[in-house]
Amino acid sequence: MARFNENFLELKESYLFSEVAKRVSTFKEKHPERSVIRLGIGDVTLPLGKAVVEAMHRAADEMGKAETFRGYGPEQGYDFLRKAIAGHYRSFGVELDIDEIFVSDGAKSDTGNITDLFGRDNTVLIPDPVYPVYVDTNTMNSRNIVYINGTAENDFLPMPDRSIHADIIYICSPNNPTGACYNRAQLREWVDYALENDAVILFDSAYESFVSDSSLPHSIYEIEGAESCAVEFCSLSKTAGFTGTRCGYTIVPKAITSVSADGREMSLNKMWNRRQCTKFNGVPYVIQRAAEAVFSEEGKEEAKAMTDAYMQNARIISDTMERLGIRYTGGINSPYIWFECPFGMNSWDFFDFLLEKAGVVGTPGAGFGSNGDNWFRLTAFNSKENTVEAMERFRSLLKKD
Ligand code: MLT
C-alpha cells in the first residue's frame, strides 16, 4: 500500500479559508433568512476592467482562427507580458531582465512551489502572524520553522534577530493579515541580515498596489543588494481583480545562487526555470493577454480606480475602529484591517459571535499564527454599500451604552 506523507499529520485539519467557508455555510443552512456580509477571505468583488475584458475577447477570437491559434505557450510566460511586467518594475526604478520574470497562476501557488528548490535541512524564518501558505507548505516538507513575533509592541513588523540563523526568510509587505508595511530602512535591515546569513528572502508583494505612501517600497528590489538574495512574488488578484482569472509573476534574479551540502553552487533562476518546465505548462494565452492589458495606460487607470474604491472601504472600517476605540493596524497601505478582539475574546469565539449576532464574516487572527489569537481581520474587498452596512451592524453590536 502506498504510504502517505506523514508531514500532513502535522497540518491543521483544514486550510484556514476552507474552515471559515464551512462555518459560514453551516450558519446559512441554519438561518437561510439571515443576510450575511463577507469581509473574510480577501476576494475581490469589482468586475474586471474594460481594457482587460476587451483584450480577453480579442485573444479568444485569435484562438478561434487557424492563423492565430496557439497551443502550448512558453512555461515562463509570453514575452509580451514579461516585457509589460518589466515596465511596471521600471516605474519603481527597478531594472529586470525578462529572463528573471516568470508568469504564474498566482502568488499563492508560487510561494508554495518555490519550496521545491530548497533542501529539507534549511531553517525557515516565518513571521507570526502571516499568510498560512508559508507555514503549511514548509510543514508538508518537514522543514525546521523558526517563528519571529509580530505583536502590537513592534507594530506587527518584526525585525531580524541576529542571534538566530536562518536560511530562508518569508516576508509579506504590505502584510497579510496585519496590513503593516515595512519601510525602506526596515527592508534594508532584512536584506543585510539575509546577506550576512547567505539566506534567501521570499518576498510576497501581492498587495504592493495598495501602497499609497510614496516613501514606502513596492518591491524588495528597491533595496540595493536584494537582487542577490531575494525572490519576489506578486499577483494581479488584488491589483486588477484576477482572483478568479489567475495570473501573477515570480521574479528570480540571475544573481542569486544557492549551495549544496558539499559546496556546489546552483543558480536559483536556472533551477526555477527547470522546475517550471517540468511541472508547469504556463498561464493560458487569453489570460496573459488580459494581464498585459492591466499594464496599459487604460488598464492602469482602471486598476487604480479599483484600489481607490477598496481603500475607501478600508477607511470606513478603520473609522469604525477609531470611533469604538478599538486598537487596530492596516487599512492605510493595505486592504486589510487587523484589530484586537473586543471583550477580551479569542478570535474564533469572536468569529462566531460576529457571525451569529451581526451576520458579518471576518477572519480569525488565530488562523495566521498564535500571535493572532486575540486579533481579527476584516477586508475592504466587498462593495461600499455592504461595508457601510457591516460597520453599522458592528457598531450596534459593540457600542457601549
Ligand atoms: C486572504 O484572504 O488572505 C487571501 O485572499 C488569500 C489568498 O490570496 O490566497
Coordinates of C-alpha atoms and ligand atoms in Angstrom, one line a residue:
M1 CA 0.0 0.0 0.0
A2 CA 1.2 3.5 -0.8
R3 CA 2.4 5.3 2.3
F4 CA 1.3 8.9 2.7
N5 CA 3.5 11.9 3.5
E6 CA 3.3 11.8 7.3
N7 CA 4.0 15.5 7.5
F8 CA 0.4 16.0 6.6
L9 CA -0.4 14.8 10.1
E10 CA 1.3 18.0 11.4
L11 CA -1.1 20.3 9.4
K12 CA -4.3 21.7 10.9
E13 CA -7.3 19.6 9.7
S14 CA -8.4 22.2 7.1
Y15 CA -7.0 25.2 5.4
L16 CA -8.0 28.5 7.2
F17 CA -10.3 29.8 4.5
S18 CA -11.9 26.4 4.0
E19 CA -12.7 26.3 7.7
V20 CA -14.2 29.8 7.5
A21 CA -16.3 28.9 4.4
K22 CA -17.5 25.7 6.2
R23 CA -18.7 27.7 9.3
V24 CA -20.4 30.2 7.1
S25 CA -22.3 27.6 5.1
T26 CA -23.4 25.8 8.3
F27 CA -24.7 29.1 9.6
K28 CA -26.5 29.8 6.3
E29 CA -28.1 26.4 6.3
K30 CA -29.4 27.0 9.9
H31 CA -30.5 30.6 9.2
P32 CA -31.4 30.9 5.5
E33 CA -33.3 34.1 6.2
R34 CA -30.3 36.0 7.6
S35 CA -28.3 38.3 5.4
V36 CA -24.5 37.6 5.7
I37 CA -21.9 40.1 4.6
R38 CA -18.5 38.6 3.8
L39 CA -15.4 40.5 4.9
G40 CA -13.5 37.3 5.4
I41 CA -11.3 35.9 2.6
G42 CA -9.6 38.7 0.5
D43 CA -11.7 38.0 -2.6
V44 CA -12.4 41.0 -4.8
T45 CA -15.9 42.0 -5.8
L46 CA -15.4 44.6 -8.6
P47 CA -15.6 43.3 -12.2
L48 CA -12.5 43.2 -14.5
G49 CA -11.7 46.5 -16.2
K50 CA -12.9 47.2 -19.8
A51 CA -9.4 47.2 -21.2
V52 CA -8.8 43.8 -19.7
V53 CA -12.1 42.3 -20.9
E54 CA -11.5 43.6 -24.4
A55 CA -8.0 42.1 -24.5
M56 CA -9.5 38.8 -23.4
H57 CA -12.1 38.9 -26.2
R58 CA -9.5 39.7 -28.8
A59 CA -7.3 36.9 -27.6
A60 CA -10.3 34.5 -27.5
D61 CA -11.0 35.4 -31.2
E62 CA -7.4 34.7 -32.1
M63 CA -7.7 31.3 -30.5
G64 CA -10.7 30.6 -32.8
K65 CA -8.8 31.1 -36.0
A66 CA -6.3 28.7 -37.6
E67 CA -3.8 31.5 -38.4
T68 CA -3.7 32.9 -34.9
F69 CA -4.4 29.8 -32.8
R70 CA -1.8 29.0 -30.1
G71 CA -1.1 25.7 -28.4
Y72 CA 1.4 25.3 -25.6
G73 CA 3.0 28.6 -24.7
P74 CA 6.4 29.2 -23.1
E75 CA 6.4 27.8 -19.5
Q76 CA 7.9 31.1 -18.3
G77 CA 5.2 33.2 -19.9
Y78 CA 4.9 35.1 -23.2
D79 CA 7.5 37.8 -23.8
F80 CA 4.8 40.4 -24.4
L81 CA 3.6 40.0 -20.8
R82 CA 7.1 39.7 -19.3
K83 CA 8.1 43.0 -21.0
A84 CA 4.9 44.7 -19.6
I85 CA 5.9 43.4 -16.1
A86 CA 9.5 44.7 -16.6
G87 CA 7.9 48.1 -17.5
H88 CA 6.0 48.0 -14.2
Y89 CA 9.2 47.4 -12.2
R90 CA 10.9 50.2 -14.1
S91 CA 8.3 52.5 -12.7
F92 CA 9.8 51.8 -9.2
G93 CA 13.3 52.3 -10.6
V94 CA 14.0 48.5 -10.8
E95 CA 15.6 47.1 -13.9
L96 CA 14.8 43.4 -14.6
D97 CA 16.0 41.1 -17.4
I98 CA 12.9 39.4 -18.8
D99 CA 14.5 36.0 -18.2
E100 CA 14.2 36.9 -14.5
I101 CA 10.4 37.2 -14.8
F102 CA 8.2 34.0 -14.6
V103 CA 4.5 34.4 -15.3
S104 CA 2.4 32.3 -12.8
D105 CA -1.1 31.5 -11.9
G106 CA -0.7 33.5 -8.7
A107 CA 1.4 34.2 -5.7
K108 CA -0.2 31.6 -3.5
S109 CA 0.9 28.7 -5.8
D110 CA 4.4 30.0 -6.3
T111 CA 5.2 30.9 -2.6
G112 CA 4.4 27.2 -2.0
N113 CA 6.0 25.8 -5.3
I114 CA 9.3 27.6 -4.6
T115 CA 10.0 25.2 -1.7
D116 CA 10.9 22.6 -4.4
L117 CA 14.2 24.4 -4.8
F118 CA 15.4 24.1 -1.2
G119 CA 16.7 21.1 0.8
R120 CA 14.8 19.9 3.8
D121 CA 17.6 20.8 6.2
N122 CA 17.2 24.5 5.8
T123 CA 15.9 26.7 8.7
V124 CA 13.0 28.7 7.7
L125 CA 12.1 32.0 9.4
I126 CA 8.5 32.9 9.3
P127 CA 6.7 35.8 10.9
D128 CA 3.8 35.1 13.2
P129 CA 1.1 36.2 12.2
V130 CA 1.3 35.6 8.5
Y131 CA -0.4 34.2 5.4
P132 CA -0.8 30.4 6.3
V133 CA 0.6 29.1 3.0
Y134 CA 4.2 29.6 4.0
V135 CA 3.9 27.5 7.2
D136 CA 1.7 24.8 5.6
T137 CA 4.0 24.3 2.5
N138 CA 7.1 24.0 4.6
T139 CA 5.4 21.7 7.1
M140 CA 4.5 19.4 4.2
N141 CA 8.2 19.1 3.6
S142 CA 9.1 18.9 7.3
R143 CA 11.4 21.9 7.4
N144 CA 12.5 23.4 10.6
I145 CA 10.5 26.6 11.1
V146 CA 11.5 29.3 13.5
Y147 CA 8.9 32.0 14.2
I148 CA 9.5 35.7 14.7
N149 CA 6.9 37.5 16.6
G150 CA 4.7 40.3 15.1
T151 CA 3.0 42.0 18.0
A152 CA 1.3 45.3 18.8
E153 CA 4.5 46.3 20.5
N154 CA 6.5 46.1 17.2
D155 CA 3.6 47.3 15.1
F156 CA 3.4 43.8 13.7
L157 CA 6.7 44.5 11.8
P158 CA 9.2 42.0 13.4
M159 CA 12.9 42.8 12.7
P160 CA 15.8 40.4 12.3
D161 CA 17.2 38.9 15.5
R162 CA 20.9 38.4 14.9
S163 CA 21.1 35.6 17.5
I164 CA 19.1 33.4 15.1
H165 CA 20.5 31.9 11.9
A166 CA 18.0 31.4 9.1
D167 CA 18.5 30.0 5.5
I168 CA 15.1 31.0 4.1
I169 CA 13.1 34.1 5.2
Y170 CA 9.5 34.8 4.4
I171 CA 8.4 38.5 4.3
C172 CA 5.0 39.7 3.2
S173 CA 4.7 43.5 2.9
P174 CA 2.2 45.1 2.9
N175 CA 1.4 42.3 5.2
N176 CA -1.4 39.8 5.1
P177 CA -3.1 39.7 7.6
T178 CA -2.0 42.8 9.6
G179 CA -1.8 45.4 6.8
A180 CA 1.5 46.6 8.2
C181 CA 4.1 47.7 5.7
Y182 CA 7.9 47.8 6.0
N183 CA 9.7 51.0 5.2
R184 CA 13.0 51.2 3.3
A185 CA 15.2 51.2 6.4
Q186 CA 13.5 48.1 7.8
L187 CA 13.8 46.2 4.5
R188 CA 17.4 47.3 4.3
E189 CA 18.0 45.6 7.7
W190 CA 16.3 42.4 6.3
V191 CA 18.4 42.4 3.2
D192 CA 21.6 42.9 5.3
Y193 CA 20.6 40.1 7.6
A194 CA 19.9 37.8 4.6
L195 CA 23.3 38.6 3.0
E196 CA 25.1 38.0 6.4
N197 CA 23.4 34.6 6.7
D198 CA 23.7 33.6 3.0
A199 CA 19.9 33.3 3.2
V200 CA 17.2 33.8 0.6
I201 CA 14.3 36.1 1.2
L202 CA 11.0 35.0 -0.2
F203 CA 9.2 38.3 -0.6
D204 CA 5.5 38.4 -1.1
S205 CA 4.4 41.7 -2.6
A206 CA 0.9 40.7 -3.6
Y207 CA -0.5 43.9 -2.0
E208 CA 2.0 46.3 -3.4
S209 CA -0.6 48.2 -5.5
F210 CA -2.3 49.3 -2.2
V211 CA 0.8 51.3 -1.1
S212 CA -0.1 54.9 -1.3
D213 CA 2.7 56.4 0.8
S214 CA 5.3 57.4 -1.7
S215 CA 8.1 56.8 0.8
L216 CA 7.3 53.1 1.1
P217 CA 8.8 50.5 -1.2
H218 CA 6.6 48.4 -3.6
S219 CA 9.3 45.9 -4.3
I220 CA 12.2 44.5 -2.3
Y221 CA 14.5 45.2 -5.3
E222 CA 14.2 48.9 -4.4
I223 CA 16.8 47.9 -1.7
E224 CA 20.3 47.6 -3.1
G225 CA 21.7 44.1 -2.7
A226 CA 18.2 42.4 -2.7
E227 CA 18.9 41.2 -6.3
S228 CA 21.4 38.8 -4.9
C229 CA 19.3 37.4 -2.0
A230 CA 15.6 37.8 -2.8
V231 CA 12.9 36.1 -4.8
E232 CA 9.7 38.2 -5.2
F233 CA 6.1 37.0 -5.8
C234 CA 3.3 39.2 -7.0
S235 CA -0.2 38.7 -8.3
L236 CA -2.8 40.6 -10.2
S237 CA -5.5 39.1 -8.0
K238 CA -6.0 42.1 -5.8
T239 CA -4.4 44.7 -8.1
A240 CA -6.8 44.1 -11.0
G241 CA -9.5 41.7 -9.9
F242 CA -7.8 38.5 -11.1
T243 CA -8.7 36.2 -8.1
G244 CA -10.8 34.1 -10.5
T245 CA -8.8 34.8 -13.6
R246 CA -5.5 33.7 -12.1
C247 CA -2.3 35.5 -13.1
G248 CA 0.7 36.5 -11.2
Y249 CA 4.5 36.6 -11.5
T250 CA 7.6 35.5 -9.7
I251 CA 10.9 37.3 -10.0
V252 CA 14.0 35.1 -9.6
P253 CA 17.1 37.2 -10.2
K254 CA 20.0 35.6 -12.0
A255 CA 22.4 36.9 -9.3
I256 CA 21.1 34.5 -6.6
T257 CA 22.9 31.3 -6.0
S258 CA 22.4 28.5 -3.5
V259 CA 24.8 25.8 -2.5
S260 CA 24.6 22.0 -2.0
A261 CA 25.9 20.4 1.3
D262 CA 29.2 19.7 -0.4
G263 CA 29.5 23.3 -1.6
R264 CA 28.4 23.1 -5.3
E265 CA 26.7 26.2 -6.5
M266 CA 23.5 26.4 -8.5
S267 CA 21.6 29.4 -9.9
L268 CA 18.2 29.7 -8.4
N269 CA 17.0 31.2 -11.7
K270 CA 18.1 28.1 -13.6
M271 CA 16.6 25.8 -11.0
W272 CA 13.3 27.6 -11.0
N273 CA 13.2 27.5 -14.8
R274 CA 13.9 23.8 -14.7
R275 CA 11.2 23.3 -12.1
Q276 CA 8.6 25.3 -14.1
C277 CA 9.5 23.5 -17.4
T278 CA 8.9 20.1 -15.6
K279 CA 5.8 20.9 -13.6
F280 CA 4.0 23.9 -15.3
N281 CA 2.6 24.5 -18.7
G282 CA 2.1 28.2 -18.4
V283 CA -0.8 30.5 -17.9
P284 CA -3.4 30.4 -20.7
Y285 CA -2.7 32.8 -23.7
V286 CA -6.1 34.6 -23.2
I287 CA -5.3 35.3 -19.6
Q288 CA -1.8 36.5 -20.4
R289 CA -3.2 39.0 -22.9
A290 CA -5.7 40.2 -20.3
A291 CA -2.8 40.6 -17.8
E292 CA -0.8 42.5 -20.4
A293 CA -3.8 45.0 -20.7
V294 CA -3.5 45.7 -16.9
F295 CA -0.2 47.4 -17.6
S296 CA -1.6 49.5 -20.5
E297 CA -2.4 53.2 -19.7
E298 CA -6.1 52.4 -19.7
G299 CA -5.6 49.3 -17.7
K300 CA -3.5 51.1 -15.1
E301 CA -6.3 53.7 -14.6
E302 CA -8.9 51.0 -14.2
A303 CA -6.8 49.2 -11.7
K304 CA -6.2 52.4 -9.8
A305 CA -9.9 53.1 -9.7
M306 CA -10.5 49.6 -8.2
T307 CA -7.8 50.1 -5.5
D308 CA -9.2 53.6 -4.7
A309 CA -12.7 52.1 -4.2
Y310 CA -11.4 49.4 -1.9
M311 CA -9.3 51.9 0.0
Q312 CA -12.5 54.0 0.6
N313 CA -14.0 50.8 2.2
A314 CA -10.8 50.4 4.3
R315 CA -11.4 53.9 5.6
I316 CA -15.0 53.1 6.5
I317 CA -13.7 50.1 8.5
S318 CA -10.8 51.9 10.2
D319 CA -13.1 54.9 11.1
T320 CA -15.4 52.5 12.9
M321 CA -12.4 51.1 14.9
E322 CA -11.4 54.7 15.8
R323 CA -14.9 55.5 16.9
L324 CA -15.2 52.4 19.0
G325 CA -11.7 52.9 20.5
I326 CA -10.5 49.5 19.2
R327 CA -6.8 49.0 18.7
Y328 CA -6.0 48.2 15.0
T329 CA -3.4 48.3 12.3
G330 CA -3.6 48.3 8.5
G331 CA -6.2 50.0 6.3
I332 CA -3.8 52.7 5.0
N333 CA -1.4 51.0 2.6
S334 CA -3.3 47.8 2.6
P335 CA -6.9 46.5 2.1
Y336 CA -6.8 44.6 5.4
I337 CA -7.7 46.0 8.9
W338 CA -6.4 44.0 11.8
F339 CA -7.9 44.7 15.2
E340 CA -7.9 43.4 18.7
C341 CA -10.9 41.3 19.5
P342 CA -13.3 43.2 21.7
F343 CA -14.3 41.9 25.2
G344 CA -11.0 40.0 25.5
M345 CA -12.4 37.3 23.3
N346 CA -10.3 34.9 21.4
S347 CA -10.5 35.2 17.6
W348 CA -12.6 32.0 16.8
D349 CA -15.1 33.0 19.6
F350 CA -15.3 36.5 18.2
F351 CA -15.7 35.0 14.7
D352 CA -18.8 33.0 15.8
F353 CA -20.1 36.0 17.9
L354 CA -19.9 38.4 14.9
L355 CA -21.4 35.9 12.5
E356 CA -24.3 35.0 14.8
K357 CA -25.1 38.4 16.2
A358 CA -24.4 40.6 13.2
G359 CA -24.2 38.3 10.2
V360 CA -20.7 39.6 9.4
V361 CA -17.9 37.3 8.3
G362 CA -14.3 38.1 9.1
T363 CA -11.1 36.0 9.5
P364 CA -9.9 34.9 13.0
G365 CA -6.4 36.0 13.7
A366 CA -5.5 32.6 15.1
G367 CA -5.6 31.2 11.6
F368 CA -2.5 33.3 10.8
G369 CA -0.5 32.2 13.8
S370 CA -0.6 32.2 17.6
N371 CA 0.1 35.9 17.9
G372 CA -3.2 36.4 16.2
D373 CA -5.2 34.5 18.9
N374 CA -6.8 37.7 20.1
W375 CA -6.9 39.6 16.8
F376 CA -9.2 39.6 13.9
R377 CA -9.0 40.6 10.2
L378 CA -11.6 42.4 8.0
T379 CA -11.1 43.0 4.3
A380 CA -12.1 46.1 2.3
F381 CA -12.9 44.0 -0.8
N382 CA -16.7 44.0 -0.5
S383 CA -18.9 46.7 -2.0
K384 CA -19.2 50.1 -0.3
E385 CA -22.9 49.5 0.4
N386 CA -22.1 46.2 2.2
T387 CA -19.1 47.7 4.0
V388 CA -21.2 50.5 5.4
E389 CA -24.0 48.1 6.4
A390 CA -21.4 45.7 8.0
M391 CA -19.9 48.5 10.0
E392 CA -23.4 49.7 11.2
R393 CA -24.1 46.2 12.4
F394 CA -20.6 46.1 14.0
R395 CA -21.2 49.4 15.8
S396 CA -24.6 48.4 17.2
L397 CA -23.2 45.1 18.4
L398 CA -20.2 46.7 20.2
K399 CA -21.4 50.2 21.2
K400 CA -21.1 50.8 24.9
D401 CA -24.2 52.4 26.4
Ligands
MLT1 C1 -6.6 36.1 2.0 O1 -7.8 36.4 2.3 O2 -5.7 36.1 2.9 C2 -6.2 35.9 0.6 O3 -7.4 36.1 -0.2 C3 -5.7 34.6 0.4 C4 -5.1 34.5 -1.0 O4 -4.8 35.4 -1.6 O5 -4.8 33.3 -1.3

